Coordinates of N, CA and C in Angstrom, one line a residue:
M28 N -7.0 8.9 -6.0 CA -5.5 9.2 -5.6 C -4.8 9.2 -7.0
D29 N -3.8 10.1 -7.1 CA -3.0 10.1 -8.0 C -1.5 10.5 -7.5
M30 N -0.6 10.2 -8.4 CA 0.9 10.1 -8.0 C 1.3 11.4 -7.4
Q31 N 0.9 12.5 -7.8 CA 1.3 13.9 -7.1 C 0.7 14.0 -5.6
H32 N -0.5 13.5 -5.3 CA -1.1 13.5 -4.1 C -0.2 12.5 -3.2
F33 N 0.0 11.3 -3.8 CA 0.6 10.2 -3.0 C 2.0 10.6 -2.7
K34 N 2.8 11.5 -3.6 CA 4.1 12.0 -3.2 C 4.0 12.9 -2.2
K35 N 3.2 13.8 -2.1 CA 2.9 14.9 -1.1 C 2.7 14.2 0.2
V36 N 1.9 13.3 0.3 CA 1.7 12.5 1.6 C 2.9 11.7 2.1
I37 N 3.6 11.2 1.2 CA 4.9 10.3 1.5 C 6.0 11.4 2.0
Y38 N 6.2 12.5 1.2 CA 7.2 13.4 1.7 C 6.8 14.0 3.1
D39 N 5.6 14.3 3.3 CA 5.1 14.9 4.5 C 5.5 13.6 5.7
L40 N 5.0 12.5 5.5 CA 5.2 11.4 6.2 C 6.8 11.3 6.6
A41 N 7.7 11.3 5.5 CA 9.2 11.2 5.9 C 9.8 12.4 6.6
Q42 N 9.3 13.5 6.3 CA 9.7 14.9 7.1 C 9.4 14.5 8.6
R43 N 8.2 14.3 9.0 CA 7.7 14.2 10.2 C 8.3 13.0 11.0
A44 N 8.5 11.9 10.3 CA 8.8 10.7 11.1 C 10.4 10.3 11.0
G45 N 11.2 11.2 10.2 CA 12.5 11.0 9.9 C 12.8 9.8 9.0
F46 N 11.9 9.3 8.2 CA 12.2 8.5 7.0 C 12.9 9.2 5.8
T47 N 13.6 8.3 5.1 CA 14.3 8.6 4.0 C 13.5 8.0 2.8
V48 N 13.0 8.8 1.9 CA 12.3 8.3 0.6 C 13.4 7.8 -0.4
V49 N 13.3 6.7 -0.8 CA 14.2 5.9 -1.6 C 13.8 6.0 -3.1
E50 N 12.5 5.7 -3.3 CA 11.9 5.7 -4.7 C 10.5 5.4 -4.6
F51 N 9.9 5.9 -5.6 CA 8.5 5.6 -5.9 C 8.1 4.8 -7.1
H52 N 7.0 4.1 -7.1 CA 6.5 3.2 -8.1 C 5.0 3.6 -8.2
G53 N 4.5 3.8 -9.5 CA 3.1 4.1 -9.6 C 2.4 2.8 -10.2
P54 N 1.1 3.0 -10.1 CA 0.2 1.8 -10.7 C 0.3 1.8 -12.1
L55 N 0.4 0.7 -12.7 CA 0.4 0.5 -14.1 C -0.8 -0.5 -14.5
A56 N -0.6 -1.3 -15.4 CA -1.6 -2.4 -15.7 C -1.6 -3.3 -14.5
T57 N -0.3 -3.5 -14.2 CA 0.1 -4.3 -12.8 C 1.3 -3.7 -12.1
P58 N 1.5 -3.6 -11.0 CA 0.4 -3.7 -9.9 C -0.5 -2.5 -10.0
N59 N -1.6 -2.7 -9.1 CA -2.7 -1.7 -9.2 C -2.5 -0.5 -8.0
F60 N -1.3 -0.3 -7.4 CA -1.1 0.5 -6.5 C 0.3 1.4 -6.5
F61 N 0.2 2.4 -5.7 CA 1.4 3.2 -5.6 C 2.2 2.6 -4.6
A62 N 3.5 2.7 -4.5 CA 4.4 2.3 -3.6 C 5.6 3.4 -3.4
A63 N 5.9 3.4 -2.1 CA 7.1 4.5 -1.9 C 7.9 3.6 -0.9
L64 N 9.3 3.3 -1.5 CA 10.2 2.5 -0.7 C 10.8 3.5 0.1
M65 N 11.0 3.3 1.5 CA 11.3 4.2 2.4 C 12.6 3.4 3.3
E66 N 13.3 4.2 4.0 CA 14.3 3.8 5.0 C 14.4 4.5 6.2
Q67 N 14.7 3.7 7.2 CA 14.7 4.4 8.6 C 15.8 3.6 9.3
R68 N 16.9 4.3 9.7 CA 18.1 3.7 10.5 C 18.5 2.4 9.7
G69 N 18.7 2.5 8.4 CA 19.2 1.2 7.6 C 18.1 0.2 7.3
K70 N 17.0 0.3 7.7 CA 16.0 -0.7 7.4 C 14.9 -0.2 6.4
E71 N 14.7 -0.9 5.3 CA 13.9 -0.5 4.3 C 12.5 -1.2 4.5
F72 N 11.5 -0.6 4.0 CA 10.2 -0.8 4.0 C 9.3 -0.2 2.9
A73 N 8.1 -0.3 2.7 CA 7.5 0.4 1.7 C 6.0 0.7 2.2
V74 N 5.5 1.9 1.9 CA 4.2 2.3 2.2 C 3.4 2.2 0.8
L75 N 2.2 1.6 0.9 CA 1.5 1.4 -0.3 C 0.2 2.1 -0.1
A76 N -0.3 2.6 -1.3 CA -1.6 3.1 -1.5 C -2.4 2.6 -2.7
S77 N -3.6 2.1 -2.6 CA -4.3 1.7 -3.6 C -4.9 2.9 -4.3
I78 N -5.4 2.7 -5.6 CA -6.1 3.9 -6.4 C -7.2 4.1 -5.6
N79 N -7.8 3.4 -4.8 CA -9.1 3.6 -3.9 C -8.8 4.1 -2.6
S80 N -7.5 4.5 -2.3 CA -7.1 5.0 -1.1 C -7.0 4.1 0.1
D81 N -6.8 2.9 -0.2 CA -6.4 1.9 1.0 C -4.9 2.0 1.2
W82 N -4.6 1.9 2.4 CA -3.1 2.1 2.8 C -2.6 1.0 3.5
A83 N -1.3 0.6 3.3 CA -0.7 -0.4 4.0 C 0.8 -0.2 4.0
V84 N 1.5 -1.0 4.9 CA 2.9 -1.0 5.0 C 3.4 -2.5 4.8
V85 N 4.4 -2.7 3.8 CA 5.1 -3.9 3.7 C 6.5 -3.9 4.0
S86 N 7.0 -5.1 4.4 CA 8.5 -5.4 4.7 C 9.4 -4.9 3.6
E87 N 9.0 -5.2 2.4 CA 9.8 -4.7 1.3 C 8.9 -4.7 0.1
F88 N 9.5 -4.2 -1.1 CA 8.6 -4.1 -2.4 C 9.7 -4.2 -3.5
E89 N 9.2 -5.1 -4.4 CA 9.9 -5.2 -5.7 C 8.9 -5.3 -6.8
P90 N 8.8 -4.4 -7.7 CA 7.7 -4.3 -8.7 C 7.4 -5.5 -9.5
S91 N 8.4 -6.4 -9.7 CA 8.2 -7.5 -10.5 C 7.9 -8.9 -9.6
V92 N 7.8 -8.7 -8.1 CA 7.5 -9.8 -7.4 C 6.2 -9.7 -6.9
C93 N 5.4 -10.7 -7.2 CA 3.9 -10.5 -6.9 C 3.6 -11.0 -5.5
E94 N 4.4 -10.7 -4.4 CA 4.2 -11.1 -3.1 C 4.3 -9.9 -2.1
L95 N 3.4 -9.9 -1.2 CA 3.6 -8.8 -0.2 C 3.6 -9.4 1.2
D96 N 4.4 -8.7 2.0 CA 4.5 -9.2 3.4 C 4.0 -8.0 4.2
F97 N 2.8 -8.0 4.6 CA 2.1 -6.8 5.3 C 2.6 -6.8 6.8
I98 N 3.1 -5.7 7.1 CA 3.6 -5.4 8.6 C 2.9 -4.2 9.1
D99 N 3.0 -4.0 10.4 CA 2.4 -2.9 11.1 C 3.5 -1.9 11.4
S100 N 3.3 -0.6 11.2 CA 4.2 0.4 11.6 C 3.5 1.5 12.4
A101 N 3.8 1.4 13.8 CA 3.1 2.5 14.5 C 3.4 4.0 14.1
D102 N 4.6 4.1 13.7 CA 5.0 5.5 13.2 C 4.4 5.8 12.0
V103 N 4.1 5.0 10.9 CA 3.6 5.3 9.8 C 2.1 5.5 9.9
A104 N 1.5 4.6 10.7 CA 0.0 4.8 11.1 C -0.3 6.1 11.9
R105 N 0.6 6.4 12.8 CA 0.2 7.3 13.7 C 0.3 8.8 12.8
E106 N 1.4 9.1 12.0 CA 1.7 10.0 11.3 C 0.7 10.4 10.2
L107 N 0.3 9.2 9.5 CA -0.7 9.5 8.4 C -2.0 9.8 9.0
K108 N -2.4 9.3 10.2 CA -3.6 9.6 10.8 C -3.7 11.0 11.2
Y109 N -2.5 11.5 11.8 CA -2.5 12.8 12.5 C -2.5 13.8 11.4
C110 N -1.6 13.6 10.4 CA -1.5 14.7 9.4 C -2.5 14.8 8.2
H111 N -2.9 13.5 7.8 CA -3.7 13.3 6.6 C -5.1 12.8 6.9
G112 N -5.4 12.3 8.2 CA -6.7 11.6 8.4 C -6.7 10.2 7.8
I113 N -5.6 9.6 7.3 CA -5.5 8.3 6.7 C -5.4 7.2 7.7
D114 N -6.2 6.2 7.5 CA -6.2 5.1 8.3 C -5.4 4.0 7.6
V115 N -4.4 3.5 8.1 CA -3.6 2.5 7.6 C -4.2 1.0 8.0
T116 N -4.3 0.3 7.0 CA -5.0 -1.2 7.3 C -3.9 -1.9 8.1
S117 N -4.3 -2.7 9.1 CA -3.4 -3.4 9.8 C -3.1 -4.7 9.0
S118 N -2.0 -5.4 9.4 CA -1.5 -6.6 8.8 C -2.6 -7.6 9.1
K119 N -3.1 -7.7 10.4 CA -4.0 -8.7 10.8 C -5.2 -8.6 9.8
V120 N -5.7 -7.5 9.5 CA -6.9 -7.4 8.4 C -6.5 -7.8 7.1
L121 N -5.3 -7.2 6.7 CA -4.9 -7.5 5.4 C -4.4 -9.0 5.1
N122 N -4.0 -9.7 6.0 CA -3.5 -11.1 6.1 C -4.9 -11.9 6.3
G123 N -6.0 -11.3 6.8 CA -7.2 -12.0 7.1 C -8.0 -12.4 6.0
P124 N -9.2 -13.2 6.1 CA -9.9 -13.5 5.1 C -10.3 -12.4 4.2
F125 N -10.5 -12.8 2.9 CA -11.1 -11.9 1.9 C -12.5 -11.6 2.2
V126 N -12.8 -10.1 2.3 CA -14.2 -9.6 2.4 C -14.2 -8.7 1.4
T127 N -15.3 -8.7 0.5 CA -15.4 -7.8 -0.8 C -15.7 -6.5 -0.3
R128 N -15.2 -5.5 -1.3 CA -15.4 -4.1 -1.1 C -16.2 -3.7 -2.2
S129 N -17.1 -2.5 -2.2 CA -18.0 -2.2 -3.1 C -17.3 -1.8 -4.4
Y130 N -16.1 -1.3 -4.3 CA -15.2 -0.8 -5.6 C -14.4 -1.9 -6.1
L131 N -14.4 -3.2 -5.5 CA -13.6 -4.2 -6.3 C -14.4 -4.8 -7.6
S132 N -13.8 -5.1 -8.5 CA -14.6 -5.7 -9.8 C -15.0 -7.1 -9.4
H133 N -16.3 -7.3 -9.5 CA -16.9 -8.7 -9.2 C -16.3 -9.7 -10.2
N134 N -16.0 -9.3 -11.3 CA -15.4 -10.1 -12.4 C -13.9 -10.6 -12.0
D135 N -13.3 -9.6 -11.5 CA -11.9 -9.8 -11.2 C -11.8 -10.9 -9.9
V136 N -12.6 -10.5 -9.0 CA -12.7 -11.2 -7.7 C -13.1 -12.8 -8.0
K137 N -14.0 -12.8 -8.9 CA -14.5 -14.2 -9.4 C -13.4 -15.1 -10.1
Y138 N -12.6 -14.3 -10.9 CA -11.6 -14.9 -11.7 C -10.3 -15.2 -10.8
W139 N -9.9 -14.2 -10.0 CA -8.7 -14.3 -9.4 C -8.7 -15.0 -7.9
K140 N -10.0 -15.1 -7.5 CA -10.4 -15.8 -6.1 C -9.3 -15.4 -5.0
P141 N -9.2 -14.2 -4.6 CA -8.3 -13.7 -3.6 C -8.6 -14.5 -2.3
Q142 N -7.5 -14.8 -1.5 CA -7.6 -15.6 -0.3 C -7.6 -14.7 0.8
S143 N -7.0 -13.4 0.7 CA -7.1 -12.5 1.8 C -7.4 -11.2 1.2
L144 N -7.8 -10.1 2.1 CA -8.1 -8.9 1.7 C -7.0 -8.3 1.1
G145 N -5.8 -8.3 1.6 CA -4.5 -7.7 1.1 C -4.3 -8.1 -0.3
E146 N -4.4 -9.4 -0.7 CA -4.3 -9.9 -2.1 C -5.2 -9.2 -3.1
A147 N -6.5 -8.8 -2.5 CA -7.4 -8.1 -3.5 C -7.2 -6.7 -3.5
L148 N -6.8 -6.0 -2.4 CA -6.7 -4.5 -2.4 C -5.3 -4.3 -3.2
F149 N -4.2 -5.1 -3.1 CA -2.9 -4.6 -3.6 C -2.5 -5.8 -4.5
N150 N -2.7 -5.7 -5.8 CA -2.7 -6.9 -6.6 C -1.9 -6.6 -8.0
W151 N -1.6 -7.5 -8.7 CA -0.9 -7.7 -10.0 C -1.9 -8.1 -11.0
W152 N -3.3 -8.1 -10.7 CA -4.1 -8.6 -11.6 C -4.1 -7.8 -13.0
D153 N -4.3 -8.5 -14.2 CA -4.3 -7.8 -15.3 C -5.6 -7.6 -15.9

């Protein structure tokens, strides 16, 4: 995943679902994921994508705040699946217990001890 691909997917999503793209944030040393702040009928939310192509929706995103409130959005999930074959991870799974993934660094997991899958996939670890 790179910023160009992320932006293409997000602009396609916005056009199909009637969302407004507010701004983009890319992964740096921290956080380790892409974020697109979006708006629909005056309500803001953000769509996230990890560098490993895990996708999620959060109620809000502030790059300097290391907390995420994962939510479900049927509109986002439906359009990403239909247009790009992307599965958005549900808030239940993201807020559920941590289950390792093969691409997660064993050393990071051992050091940071994530409590949930979402905390491991979308993080501010350095």
